[in-house]
Coordinates of C-alpha atoms in Angstrom, one line a residue:
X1 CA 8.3 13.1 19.3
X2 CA 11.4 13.0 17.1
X3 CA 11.0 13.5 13.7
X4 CA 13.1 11.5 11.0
X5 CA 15.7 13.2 8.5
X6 CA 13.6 12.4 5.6
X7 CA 10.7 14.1 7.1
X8 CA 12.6 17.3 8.4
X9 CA 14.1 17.5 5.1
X10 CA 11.0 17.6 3.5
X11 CA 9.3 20.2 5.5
X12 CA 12.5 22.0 5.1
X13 CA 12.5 21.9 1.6
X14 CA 8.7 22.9 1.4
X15 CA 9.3 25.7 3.7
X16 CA 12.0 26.8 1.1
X17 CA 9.8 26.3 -1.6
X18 CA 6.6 28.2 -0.1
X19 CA 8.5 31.1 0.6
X20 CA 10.3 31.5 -3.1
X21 CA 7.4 30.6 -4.8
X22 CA 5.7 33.5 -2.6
X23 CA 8.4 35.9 -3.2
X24 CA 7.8 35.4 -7.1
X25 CA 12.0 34.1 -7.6
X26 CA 11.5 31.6 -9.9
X27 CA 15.5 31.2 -10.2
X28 CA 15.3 30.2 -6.3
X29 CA 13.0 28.1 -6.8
X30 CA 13.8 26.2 -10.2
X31 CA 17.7 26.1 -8.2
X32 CA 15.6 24.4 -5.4
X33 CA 14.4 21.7 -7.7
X34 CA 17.4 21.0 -9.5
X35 CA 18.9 19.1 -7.0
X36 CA 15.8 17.1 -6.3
X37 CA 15.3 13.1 -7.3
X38 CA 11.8 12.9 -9.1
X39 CA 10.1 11.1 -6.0
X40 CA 11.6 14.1 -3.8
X41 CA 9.6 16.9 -6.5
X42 CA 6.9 14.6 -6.3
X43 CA 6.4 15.4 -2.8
X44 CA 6.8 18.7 -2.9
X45 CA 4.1 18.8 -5.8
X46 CA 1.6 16.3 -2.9
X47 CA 2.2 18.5 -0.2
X48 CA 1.3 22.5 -2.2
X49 CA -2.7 23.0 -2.4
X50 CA -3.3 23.6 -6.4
X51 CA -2.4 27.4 -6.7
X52 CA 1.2 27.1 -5.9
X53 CA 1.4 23.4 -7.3
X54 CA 0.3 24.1 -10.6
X55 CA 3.1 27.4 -10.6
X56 CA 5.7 24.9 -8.9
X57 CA 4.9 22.1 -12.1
X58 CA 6.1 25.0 -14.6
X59 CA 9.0 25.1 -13.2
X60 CA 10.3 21.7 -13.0
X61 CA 12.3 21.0 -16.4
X62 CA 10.7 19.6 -18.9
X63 CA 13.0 16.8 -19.7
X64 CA 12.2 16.0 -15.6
X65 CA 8.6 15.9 -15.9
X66 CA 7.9 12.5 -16.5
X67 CA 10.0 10.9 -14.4
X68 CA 8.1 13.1 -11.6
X69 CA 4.7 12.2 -12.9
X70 CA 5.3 9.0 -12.4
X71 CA 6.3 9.2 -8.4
X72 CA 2.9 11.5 -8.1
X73 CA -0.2 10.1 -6.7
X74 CA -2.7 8.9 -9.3
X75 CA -5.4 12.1 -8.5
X76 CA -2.8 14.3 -8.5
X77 CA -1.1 12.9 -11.4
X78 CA -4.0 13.4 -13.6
X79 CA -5.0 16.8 -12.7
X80 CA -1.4 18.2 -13.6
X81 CA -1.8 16.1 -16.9
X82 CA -5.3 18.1 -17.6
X83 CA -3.7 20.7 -18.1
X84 CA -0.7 19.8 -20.8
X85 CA -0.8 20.1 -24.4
X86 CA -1.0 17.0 -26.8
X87 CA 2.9 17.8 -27.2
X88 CA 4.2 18.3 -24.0
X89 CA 2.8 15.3 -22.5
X90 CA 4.4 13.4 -25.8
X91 CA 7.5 14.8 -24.9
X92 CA 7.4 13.9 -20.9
X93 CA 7.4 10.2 -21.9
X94 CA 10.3 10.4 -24.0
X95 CA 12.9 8.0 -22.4
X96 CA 10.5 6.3 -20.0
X97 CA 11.2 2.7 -19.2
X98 CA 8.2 0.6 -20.3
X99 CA 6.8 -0.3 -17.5
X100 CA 6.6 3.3 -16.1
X101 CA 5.1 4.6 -19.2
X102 CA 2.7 1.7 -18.8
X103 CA 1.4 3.0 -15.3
X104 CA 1.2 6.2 -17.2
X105 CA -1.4 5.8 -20.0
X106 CA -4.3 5.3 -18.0
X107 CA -3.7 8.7 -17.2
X108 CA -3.4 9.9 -20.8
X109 CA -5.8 11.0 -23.1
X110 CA -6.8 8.9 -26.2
X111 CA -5.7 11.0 -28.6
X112 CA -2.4 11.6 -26.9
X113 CA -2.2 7.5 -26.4
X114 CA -2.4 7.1 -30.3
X115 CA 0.1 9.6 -31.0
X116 CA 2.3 8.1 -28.4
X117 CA 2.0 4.7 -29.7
X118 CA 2.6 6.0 -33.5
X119 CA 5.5 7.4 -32.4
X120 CA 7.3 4.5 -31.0
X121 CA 9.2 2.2 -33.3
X122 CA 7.8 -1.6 -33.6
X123 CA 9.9 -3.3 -31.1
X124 CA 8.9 -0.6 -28.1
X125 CA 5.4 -0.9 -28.8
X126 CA 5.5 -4.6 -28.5
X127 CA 7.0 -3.9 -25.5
X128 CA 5.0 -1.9 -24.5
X129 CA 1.5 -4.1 -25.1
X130 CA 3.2 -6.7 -23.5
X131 CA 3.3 -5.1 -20.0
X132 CA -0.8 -3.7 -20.7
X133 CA -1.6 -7.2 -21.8
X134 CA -1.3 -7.9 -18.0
X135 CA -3.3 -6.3 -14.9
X136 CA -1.2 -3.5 -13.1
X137 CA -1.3 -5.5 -9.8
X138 CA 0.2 -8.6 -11.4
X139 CA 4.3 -9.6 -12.1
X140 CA 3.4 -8.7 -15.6
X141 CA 2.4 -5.3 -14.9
X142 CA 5.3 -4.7 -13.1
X143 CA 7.6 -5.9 -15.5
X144 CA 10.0 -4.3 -17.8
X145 CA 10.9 -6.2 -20.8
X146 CA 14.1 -3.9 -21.1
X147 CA 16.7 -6.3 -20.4
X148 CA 20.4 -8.4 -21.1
X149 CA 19.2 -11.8 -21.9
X150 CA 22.5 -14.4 -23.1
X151 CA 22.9 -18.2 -24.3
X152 CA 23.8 -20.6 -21.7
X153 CA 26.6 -22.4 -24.5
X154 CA 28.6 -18.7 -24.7
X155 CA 31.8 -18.4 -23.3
X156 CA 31.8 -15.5 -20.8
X157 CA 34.7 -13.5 -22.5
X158 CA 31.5 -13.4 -25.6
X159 CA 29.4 -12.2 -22.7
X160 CA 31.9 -9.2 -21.9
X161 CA 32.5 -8.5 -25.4
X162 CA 29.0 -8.3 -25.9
X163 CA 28.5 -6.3 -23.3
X164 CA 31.3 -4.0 -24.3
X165 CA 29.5 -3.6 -27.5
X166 CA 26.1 -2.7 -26.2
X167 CA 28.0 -0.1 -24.5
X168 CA 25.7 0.3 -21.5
X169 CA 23.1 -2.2 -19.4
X170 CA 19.6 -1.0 -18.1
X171 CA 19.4 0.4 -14.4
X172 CA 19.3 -2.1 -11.7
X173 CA 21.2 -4.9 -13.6
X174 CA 22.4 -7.2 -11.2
X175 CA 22.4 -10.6 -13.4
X176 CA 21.7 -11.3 -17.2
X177 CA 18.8 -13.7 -18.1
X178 CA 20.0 -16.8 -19.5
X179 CA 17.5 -18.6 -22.1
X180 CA 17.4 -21.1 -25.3
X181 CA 16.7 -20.3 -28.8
X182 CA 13.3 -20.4 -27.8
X183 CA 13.4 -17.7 -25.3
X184 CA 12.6 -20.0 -22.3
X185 CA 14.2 -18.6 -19.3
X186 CA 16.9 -21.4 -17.9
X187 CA 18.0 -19.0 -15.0
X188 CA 20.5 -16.0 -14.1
X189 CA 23.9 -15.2 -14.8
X190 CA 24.9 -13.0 -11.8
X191 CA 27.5 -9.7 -13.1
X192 CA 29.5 -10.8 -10.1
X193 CA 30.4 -14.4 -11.5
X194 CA 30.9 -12.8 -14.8
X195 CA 33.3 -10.3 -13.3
X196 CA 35.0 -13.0 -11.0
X197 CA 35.5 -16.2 -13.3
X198 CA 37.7 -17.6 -16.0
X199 CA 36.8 -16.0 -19.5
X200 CA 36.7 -19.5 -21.0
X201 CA 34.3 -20.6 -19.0
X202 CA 30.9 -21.2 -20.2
X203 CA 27.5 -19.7 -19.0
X204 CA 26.4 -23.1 -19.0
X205 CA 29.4 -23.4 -16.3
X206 CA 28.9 -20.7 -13.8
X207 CA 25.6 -19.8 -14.0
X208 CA 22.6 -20.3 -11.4
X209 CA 19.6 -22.3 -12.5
X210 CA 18.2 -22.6 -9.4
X211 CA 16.4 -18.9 -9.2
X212 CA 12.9 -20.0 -10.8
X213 CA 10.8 -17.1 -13.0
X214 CA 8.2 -15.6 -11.5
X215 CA 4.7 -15.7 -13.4
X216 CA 3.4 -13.3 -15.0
X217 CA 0.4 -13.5 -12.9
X218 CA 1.5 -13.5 -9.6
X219 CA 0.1 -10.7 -7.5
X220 CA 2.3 -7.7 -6.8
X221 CA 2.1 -8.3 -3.3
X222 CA 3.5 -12.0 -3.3
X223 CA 6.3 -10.6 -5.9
X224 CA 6.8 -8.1 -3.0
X225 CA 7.2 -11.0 -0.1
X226 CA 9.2 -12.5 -2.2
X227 CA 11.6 -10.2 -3.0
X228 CA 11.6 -9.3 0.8
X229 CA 12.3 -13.3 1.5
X230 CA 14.7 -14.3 -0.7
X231 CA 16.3 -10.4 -0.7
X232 CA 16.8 -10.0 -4.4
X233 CA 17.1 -6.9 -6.5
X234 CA 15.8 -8.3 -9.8
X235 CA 13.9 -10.9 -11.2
X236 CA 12.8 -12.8 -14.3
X237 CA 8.9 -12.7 -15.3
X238 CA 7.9 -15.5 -17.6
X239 CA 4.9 -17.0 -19.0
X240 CA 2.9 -20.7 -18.3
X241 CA 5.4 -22.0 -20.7
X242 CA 8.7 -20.6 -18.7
X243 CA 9.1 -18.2 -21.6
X244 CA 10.9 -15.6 -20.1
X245 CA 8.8 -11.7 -20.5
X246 CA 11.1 -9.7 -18.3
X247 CA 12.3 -8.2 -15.3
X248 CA 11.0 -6.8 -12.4
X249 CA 13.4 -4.7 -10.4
X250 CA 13.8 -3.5 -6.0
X251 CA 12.5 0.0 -7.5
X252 CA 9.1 -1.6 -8.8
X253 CA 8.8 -3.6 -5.6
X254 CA 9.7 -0.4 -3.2
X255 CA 6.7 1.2 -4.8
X256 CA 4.4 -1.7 -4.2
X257 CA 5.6 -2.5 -0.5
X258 CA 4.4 1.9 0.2
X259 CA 1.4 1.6 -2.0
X260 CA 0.5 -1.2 -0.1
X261 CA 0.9 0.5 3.8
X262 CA -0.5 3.6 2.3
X263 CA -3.8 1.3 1.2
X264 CA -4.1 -0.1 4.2
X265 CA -3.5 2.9 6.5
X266 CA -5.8 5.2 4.7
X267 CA -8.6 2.2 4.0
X268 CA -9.3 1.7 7.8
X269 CA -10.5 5.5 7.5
X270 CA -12.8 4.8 4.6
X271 CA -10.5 6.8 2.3
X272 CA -8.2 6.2 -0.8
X273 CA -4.2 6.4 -0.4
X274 CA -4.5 8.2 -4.3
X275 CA -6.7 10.7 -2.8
X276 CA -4.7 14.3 -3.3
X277 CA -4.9 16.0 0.3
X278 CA -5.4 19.2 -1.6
X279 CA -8.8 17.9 -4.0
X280 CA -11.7 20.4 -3.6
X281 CA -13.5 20.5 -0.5
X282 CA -16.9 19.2 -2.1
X283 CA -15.3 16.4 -3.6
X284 CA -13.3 15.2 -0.1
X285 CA -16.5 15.8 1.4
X286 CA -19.0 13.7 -1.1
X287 CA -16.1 11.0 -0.2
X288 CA -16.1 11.0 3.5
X289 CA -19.7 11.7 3.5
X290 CA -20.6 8.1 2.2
X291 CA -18.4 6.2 5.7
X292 CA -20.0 8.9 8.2
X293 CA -23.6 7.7 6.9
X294 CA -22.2 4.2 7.7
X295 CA -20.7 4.9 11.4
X296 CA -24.1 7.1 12.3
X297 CA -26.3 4.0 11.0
X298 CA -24.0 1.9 13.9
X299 CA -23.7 4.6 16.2
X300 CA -28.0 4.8 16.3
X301 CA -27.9 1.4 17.0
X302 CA -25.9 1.3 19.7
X303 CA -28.1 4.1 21.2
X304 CA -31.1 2.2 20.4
X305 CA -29.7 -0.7 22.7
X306 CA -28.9 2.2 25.2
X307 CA -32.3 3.1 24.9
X308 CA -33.7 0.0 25.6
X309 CA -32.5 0.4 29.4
X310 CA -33.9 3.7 29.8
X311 CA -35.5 2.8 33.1
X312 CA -32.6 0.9 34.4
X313 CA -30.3 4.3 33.7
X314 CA -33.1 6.8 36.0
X315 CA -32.7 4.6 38.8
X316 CA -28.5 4.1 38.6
X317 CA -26.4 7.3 37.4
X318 CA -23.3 5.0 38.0
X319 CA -24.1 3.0 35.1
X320 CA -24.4 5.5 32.5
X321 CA -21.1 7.1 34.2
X322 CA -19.1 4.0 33.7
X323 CA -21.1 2.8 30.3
X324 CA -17.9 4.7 28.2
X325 CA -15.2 2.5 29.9
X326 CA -17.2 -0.7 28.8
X327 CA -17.4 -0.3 25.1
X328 CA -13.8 1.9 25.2
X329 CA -12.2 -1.4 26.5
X330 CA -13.6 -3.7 24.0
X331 CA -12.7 -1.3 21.2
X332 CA -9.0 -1.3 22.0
X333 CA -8.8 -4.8 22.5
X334 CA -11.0 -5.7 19.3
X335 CA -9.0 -3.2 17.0
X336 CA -5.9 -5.2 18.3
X337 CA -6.9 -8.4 17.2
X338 CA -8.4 -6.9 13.9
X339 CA -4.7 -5.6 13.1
X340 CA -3.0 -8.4 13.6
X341 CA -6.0 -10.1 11.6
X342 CA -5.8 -7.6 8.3
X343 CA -1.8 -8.0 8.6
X344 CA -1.8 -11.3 8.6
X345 CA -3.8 -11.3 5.9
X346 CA -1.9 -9.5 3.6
X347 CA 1.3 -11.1 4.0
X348 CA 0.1 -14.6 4.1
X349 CA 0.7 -15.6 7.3
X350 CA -2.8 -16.2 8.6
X351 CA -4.8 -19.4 6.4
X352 CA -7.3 -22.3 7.2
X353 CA -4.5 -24.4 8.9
X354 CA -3.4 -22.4 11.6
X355 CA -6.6 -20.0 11.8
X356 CA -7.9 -21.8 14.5
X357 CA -4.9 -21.9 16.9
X358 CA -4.7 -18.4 16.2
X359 CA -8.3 -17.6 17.2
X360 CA -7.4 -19.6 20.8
X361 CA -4.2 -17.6 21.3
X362 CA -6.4 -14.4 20.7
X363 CA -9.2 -15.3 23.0
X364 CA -6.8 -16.2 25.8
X365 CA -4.9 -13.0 25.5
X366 CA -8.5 -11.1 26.1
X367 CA -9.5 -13.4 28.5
X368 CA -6.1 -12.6 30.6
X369 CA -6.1 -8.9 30.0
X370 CA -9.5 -8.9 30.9
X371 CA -9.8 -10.4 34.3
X372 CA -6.5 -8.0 34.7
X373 CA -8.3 -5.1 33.9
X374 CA -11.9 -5.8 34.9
X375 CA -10.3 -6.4 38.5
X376 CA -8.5 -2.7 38.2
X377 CA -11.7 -1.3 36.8
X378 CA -14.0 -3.0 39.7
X379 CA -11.8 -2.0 42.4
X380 CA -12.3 2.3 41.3
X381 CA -16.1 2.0 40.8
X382 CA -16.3 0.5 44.0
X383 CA -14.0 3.3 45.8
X384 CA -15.8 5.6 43.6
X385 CA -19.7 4.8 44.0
X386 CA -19.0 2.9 47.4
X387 CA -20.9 -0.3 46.1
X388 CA -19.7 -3.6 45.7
X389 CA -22.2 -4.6 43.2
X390 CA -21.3 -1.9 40.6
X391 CA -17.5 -2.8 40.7
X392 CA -18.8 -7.0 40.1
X393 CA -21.1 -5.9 37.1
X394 CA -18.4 -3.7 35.4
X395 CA -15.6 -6.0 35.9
X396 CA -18.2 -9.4 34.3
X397 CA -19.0 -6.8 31.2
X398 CA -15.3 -6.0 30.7
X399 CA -14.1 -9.5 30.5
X400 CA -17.4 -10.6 27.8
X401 CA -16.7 -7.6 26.0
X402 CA -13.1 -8.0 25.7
X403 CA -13.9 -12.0 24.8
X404 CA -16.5 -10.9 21.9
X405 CA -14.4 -8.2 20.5
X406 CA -11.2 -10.7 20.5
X407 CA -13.8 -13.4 18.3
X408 CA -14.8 -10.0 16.4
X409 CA -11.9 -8.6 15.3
X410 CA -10.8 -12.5 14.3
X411 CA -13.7 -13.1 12.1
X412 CA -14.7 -9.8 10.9
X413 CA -11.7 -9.9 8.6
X414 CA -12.1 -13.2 7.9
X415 CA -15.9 -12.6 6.4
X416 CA -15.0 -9.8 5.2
X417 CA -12.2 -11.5 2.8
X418 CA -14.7 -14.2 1.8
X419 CA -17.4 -11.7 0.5
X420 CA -14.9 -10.3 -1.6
X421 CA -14.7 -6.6 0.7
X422 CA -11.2 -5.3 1.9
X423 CA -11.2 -6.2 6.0
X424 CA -8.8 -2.5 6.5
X425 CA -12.0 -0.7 4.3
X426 CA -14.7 -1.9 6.3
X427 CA -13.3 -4.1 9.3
X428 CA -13.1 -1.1 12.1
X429 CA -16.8 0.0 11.3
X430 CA -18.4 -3.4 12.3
X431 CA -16.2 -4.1 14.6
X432 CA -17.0 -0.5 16.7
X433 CA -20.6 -1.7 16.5
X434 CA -20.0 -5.7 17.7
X435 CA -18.1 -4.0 20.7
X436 CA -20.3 -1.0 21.1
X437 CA -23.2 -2.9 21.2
X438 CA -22.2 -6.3 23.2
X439 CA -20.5 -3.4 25.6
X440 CA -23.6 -1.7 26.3
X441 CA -26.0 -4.8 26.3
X442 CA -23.8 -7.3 28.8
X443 CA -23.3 -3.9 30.9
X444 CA -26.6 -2.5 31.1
X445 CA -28.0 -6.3 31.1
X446 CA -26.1 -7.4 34.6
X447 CA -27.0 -4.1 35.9
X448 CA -30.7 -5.1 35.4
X449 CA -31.0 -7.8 36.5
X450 CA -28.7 -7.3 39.8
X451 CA -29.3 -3.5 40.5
X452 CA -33.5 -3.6 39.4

């Protein structure tokens, strides 16, 4: 397999790393990380178990340090912040934006919190308490109230000499928030038709009041779709009365759109994407314990169906020989449907209205593959054990497994969702068992009643 840049990179740089930090050059290695974006030191920091991550953190510059705390993992994040002074982590968050500085106080200690917030003049705290005053996984969590917000009854040459005067624009400015005396947000004055028009014009004139706010409580996810639909690079967060809040820029929504993968790749394992790969072996172990206690309960029950054809397994080796194939079919097939399911899901795509044409499409697909496969799989048990009726009984169980697993992996997520438990957490462990079990019973049934 081919590796990306990015990844090769990565290792390279780690290799790099391992071996100055080995060799005991801190130069070489604090030349290493001065070339290195934040999220790239990050990494670095993810990827070094704690001895060498904890020497590699004292190396990064200080005025660096929070801008790399931010791009760590949460468990990581907070281990590395253990182990700071009161004073160096006030220090770190000097020159934060808000809404990063926001993600990073659940992290901090209480004292540190008050000193922090003592420290700030009154306008950044308010800033500030604005962004807490909202859940993290909401548009006003995201936000950041830092911002160019302008009068819609300004010429534009004001707007320039305004701008002019300010001197410089926060990062990721793409348009300048228009609003009223009253702060309500009225829409967007894009740089480009600033740039571009006649400096008599008015913002009223040029400017594009058809880009609606986004709430403040809008999930991050939908602010993520959204800025995937309509390919934008900033938008405006207001409140229920259209005041406008602030902005929410591509940089916020990158992070959601990996959180977001990382969640759902590491919840279909039982595990959390803030986990550090590094955390103490008792710890990783106490949290994998909990989901292999879960898959043994299902795996005994599946034996315990086994079991209950004990006699029809002495009297035909073939079955217990082919039994595997059965429930290996109707896992593949099942998890299938369940990923589509848990990705549909989560972008919206999948809803009572078209739920049930979906569920048809999904059973035909199984019932197609399987009278494909069932035929290939009947055709070697009967070269194989020279018996037509063993080739007929696996190739009827394939096709009702693959059927039930397709409903399964359709409705597991859907349950799942109503009850209030995330399908990618908990989805793959019932749906092992539904397939497992149906498998082994529709199998080991035919075969007794046809074989006994």
């Amino acid at each position: 397999m081919v590796e990306s840049s990015d990844q090769t990179s990565t290792q390279q740089r780690l290799e790099a790393l391992t071996a100055a930090l080995q060799s005991g050059t801190a130069g070489q290695v604090r030349y290493l990380l001065s070339g290195l974006h934040p999220a790239e030191s990050a990494d670095l920091l993810e990827s070094l178990p704690h001895g060498p991550r904890e020497l590699l953190w004292e190396l990064v510059a200080a005025e660096d340090q929070g801008e790399v705390l931010i791009e760590l993992n949460e468990e990581v994040r907070a281990g590395l912040i253990e182990q700071m002074e009161t004073h160096q982590l006030i220090e770190v968050t000097e020159g934060l934006d808000t809404d990063d500085l926001a993600d990073l106080l659940v992290n901090l200690p209480g004292t540190v919190i008050r000193e922090l917030l003592h420290s700030m003049d009154r306008q950044n705290r308010q800033r500030l308490e604005a962004v807490l005053s909202y859940p993290e996984d909401t548009a006003g969590g995201l936000m950041n109230p830092d911002m160019v917000t302008v009068r819609a009854n300004v010429s534009l040459d004001v707007v320039l000499r305004y701008l002019r005067l300010r001197g410089e624009i926060p990062d990721l400015t793409d348009s300048l928030m228009v609003v009223n005396r009253f702060d309500k947000y009225q829409g967007v004055l894009p740089l480009t038709t600033l740039l571009t028009s006649a400096p008599d014009a008015s913002v009223a004139d040029v400017m594009d009041s058809s880009v609606d706010g986004i709430p403040a409580s809008m999930r991050d996810v939908e602010v993520a779709r959204l800025f995937q639909d309509r390919d934008l690079v900033s938008a405006a967060v207001v409140d229920d009365d259209n005041r406008l809040l602030g902005r929410i820029t591509i940089d916020d929504v990158v992070d959601v759109i990996r959180e977001e993968a990382d969640h759902s790749l590491m919840s279909m394992a039982g595990l959390d994407e803030d986990d550090d790969i590094f955390a103490p072996v008792v710890r990783s172990a106490r949290r994998r314990a909990v989901w292999l206690g879960i898959n043994l309960a299902t795996a005994f029950l599946a034996s315990w169906i086994i079991g209950l054809f004990e006699s029809t397994l002495d009297k035909v080796v073939a079955l217990a020989v082919l039994m595997p194939i059965v429930a290996s079919m109707g896992g593949i097939a099942g998890s299938q449907t369940l990923t589509i399911m848990i990705r549909g899901l989560a972008l919206g795509q999948v809803g009572s209205s078209n739920a049930r044409s979906l569920m048809y499409k999904e059973i035909m697909v199984s019932v197609m593959n399987g009278l494909i496969w069932s035929l290939v799989v009947a055709l070697i048990a009967i070269a194989w054990f020279q018996r037509l009726e063993i080739g007929i009984i696996i190739g009827c169980a394939i096709v009702i497994n693959l059927v039930c697993a397709a409903v399964a992996g359709f409705a597991i997520p859907l349950l799942l969702r109503r009850i209030g438990i995330d399908p990618a957490l908990a989805g793959s462990v019932l749906l092992t068992t539904v397939t497992d079990v149906v498998g082994f019973m529709a199998f080991l049934g035919l075969g007794t009643l046809y074989l006994l």
